[in-house]
Amino acid sequence: MSNKPQQDRVIGKWLIRAAIVLAFVVVLVIGVGMLLPATFQSSAMIAVTDVTPQQFWALISDPQRCHLSSDPSCVVIPLPDVDGMPAWQEQIRGALIDVRVIEQTPGQRIVWDLADRSGPLSTRWTLTVQTTATGSTMVSIEEAGAVASGSWDTGVYRFLMFAVGGWGPEDYLKRLQVAASSR
C-alpha cells in the first residue's frame, strides 16, 4: 500500500504554511514601511589619488558614460533641456527614471533631481568634486528623497529606502571611481 496520498497532504500543508508565512512577511513589510517617514537622507564620499577632479567631472556630466544604474542594459535617452539645464531618462529593467540637472557649477558641483516614473520615489542628489589639501580628489553625494503616499507600494519603497539607506549614492560613487580609474 502506497503512502502517496498522505505524502501529498503533508506537502500540501507545508506549501499552505509557506504561503501564509510569505503573505505575513509581505503585509509586515508594507505595514512597517507605511509607518516609516516619507523622507530619507543619505550621503557617501570617496577620496582617490589617481584621478583628477576634471576626470570625475567629465564622467559626472556625461550620463552616457556613467549612468546611474550598474545594469549594463541601461539605456540613456536625452530629453529636451529644462530651464537651460540638461535632462535625460534612464530605462533600467522596465523602470523609467527621469533625471534633470537643476543646478551646476562646472568642475565643482552638480545637483540632479531624479524621479521614478513607475513608482512613488523621487530624490535629489548633490554631487561635489573637490581637491583636498593632500592633492587627492574627493567626490561626495548628499541625497534627500521622498516616497509619496497614495499607492499600494508606498510601504515597500519606504521600507527599502530605510533598509538600504537611500537610492544608491554609495554604489554610484564606487562605479564612478572604477570608471575614472580605468580611463
PDB file of C-alpha atoms in Angstrom, residues 4-65:
ATOM      1  CA  LYS A   4       1.474   8.773  -1.737  1.00  0.00           C
ATOM      2  CA  PRO A   5      -1.873  10.420  -0.720  1.00  0.00           C
ATOM      3  CA  GLN A   6      -0.547  11.009   2.804  1.00  0.00           C
ATOM      4  CA  GLN A   7       2.724  12.466   1.443  1.00  0.00           C
ATOM      5  CA  ASP A   8       0.755  14.740  -0.886  1.00  0.00           C
ATOM      6  CA  ARG A   9      -1.301  16.018   2.067  1.00  0.00           C
ATOM      7  CA  VAL A  10       1.852  16.711   4.112  1.00  0.00           C
ATOM      8  CA  ILE A  11       3.462  18.571   1.200  1.00  0.00           C
ATOM      9  CA  GLY A  12       0.224  20.481   0.622  1.00  0.00           C
ATOM     10  CA  LYS A  13       0.077  21.522   4.277  1.00  0.00           C
ATOM     11  CA  TRP A  14       3.691  22.786   4.130  1.00  0.00           C
ATOM     12  CA  LEU A  15       3.007  24.714   0.940  1.00  0.00           C
ATOM     13  CA  ILE A  16      -0.017  26.374   2.555  1.00  0.00           C
ATOM     14  CA  ARG A  17       2.042  27.231   5.644  1.00  0.00           C
ATOM     15  CA  ALA A  18       4.821  28.656   3.481  1.00  0.00           C
ATOM     16  CA  ALA A  19       2.298  30.769   1.543  1.00  0.00           C
ATOM     17  CA  ILE A  20       0.814  32.081   4.802  1.00  0.00           C
ATOM     18  CA  VAL A  21       4.275  32.985   6.150  1.00  0.00           C
ATOM     19  CA  LEU A  22       5.176  34.710   2.875  1.00  0.00           C
ATOM     20  CA  ALA A  23       1.911  36.671   2.890  1.00  0.00           C
ATOM     21  CA  PHE A  24       2.554  37.652   6.523  1.00  0.00           C
ATOM     22  CA  VAL A  25       6.067  38.909   5.661  1.00  0.00           C
ATOM     23  CA  VAL A  26       4.755  40.956   2.715  1.00  0.00           C
ATOM     24  CA  VAL A  27       1.999  42.504   4.859  1.00  0.00           C
ATOM     25  CA  LEU A  28       4.544  43.178   7.628  1.00  0.00           C
ATOM     26  CA  VAL A  29       6.967  44.925   5.225  1.00  0.00           C
ATOM     27  CA  ILE A  30       4.177  47.068   3.786  1.00  0.00           C
ATOM     28  CA  GLY A  31       2.808  47.860   7.258  1.00  0.00           C
ATOM     29  CA  VAL A  32       6.183  48.767   8.745  1.00  0.00           C
ATOM     30  CA  GLY A  33       7.029  50.751   5.624  1.00  0.00           C
ATOM     31  CA  MET A  34       3.845  52.800   5.928  1.00  0.00           C
ATOM     32  CA  LEU A  35       4.889  53.748   9.473  1.00  0.00           C
ATOM     33  CA  LEU A  36       8.313  54.969   8.342  1.00  0.00           C
ATOM     34  CA  PRO A  37       8.892  58.633   7.456  1.00  0.00           C
ATOM     35  CA  ALA A  38       8.118  59.680   3.893  1.00  0.00           C
ATOM     36  CA  THR A  39      11.511  61.387   3.550  1.00  0.00           C
ATOM     37  CA  PHE A  40      15.005  59.965   3.740  1.00  0.00           C
ATOM     38  CA  GLN A  41      18.577  61.206   3.523  1.00  0.00           C
ATOM     39  CA  SER A  42      21.885  59.560   2.832  1.00  0.00           C
ATOM     40  CA  SER A  43      25.382  60.520   1.847  1.00  0.00           C
ATOM     41  CA  ALA A  44      28.527  58.957   0.512  1.00  0.00           C
ATOM     42  CA  MET A  45      32.069  60.129  -0.135  1.00  0.00           C
ATOM     43  CA  ILE A  46      35.197  58.817  -1.820  1.00  0.00           C
ATOM     44  CA  ALA A  47      38.724  60.145  -1.959  1.00  0.00           C
ATOM     45  CA  VAL A  48      41.216  58.944  -4.562  1.00  0.00           C
ATOM     46  CA  THR A  49      44.729  59.946  -5.512  1.00  0.00           C
ATOM     47  CA  ASP A  50      44.985  58.710  -9.104  1.00  0.00           C
ATOM     48  CA  VAL A  51      42.036  60.615 -10.619  1.00  0.00           C
ATOM     49  CA  THR A  52      41.808  64.361 -11.132  1.00  0.00           C
ATOM     50  CA  PRO A  53      38.687  66.413 -10.410  1.00  0.00           C
ATOM     51  CA  GLN A  54      38.448  67.064 -14.158  1.00  0.00           C
ATOM     52  CA  GLN A  55      38.281  63.319 -14.876  1.00  0.00           C
ATOM     53  CA  PHE A  56      35.483  62.870 -12.355  1.00  0.00           C
ATOM     54  CA  TRP A  57      33.637  65.881 -13.709  1.00  0.00           C
ATOM     55  CA  ALA A  58      33.875  64.530 -17.261  1.00  0.00           C
ATOM     56  CA  LEU A  59      32.104  61.358 -16.113  1.00  0.00           C
ATOM     57  CA  ILE A  60      29.539  63.028 -13.879  1.00  0.00           C
ATOM     58  CA  SER A  61      28.471  65.425 -16.593  1.00  0.00           C
ATOM     59  CA  ASP A  62      28.083  62.710 -19.265  1.00  0.00           C
ATOM     60  CA  PRO A  63      25.243  60.302 -18.437  1.00  0.00           C
ATOM     61  CA  GLN A  64      26.049  58.150 -21.487  1.00  0.00           C
ATOM     62  CA  ARG A  65      29.428  57.282 -19.948  1.00  0.00           C
TER      63      ARG A  65
END
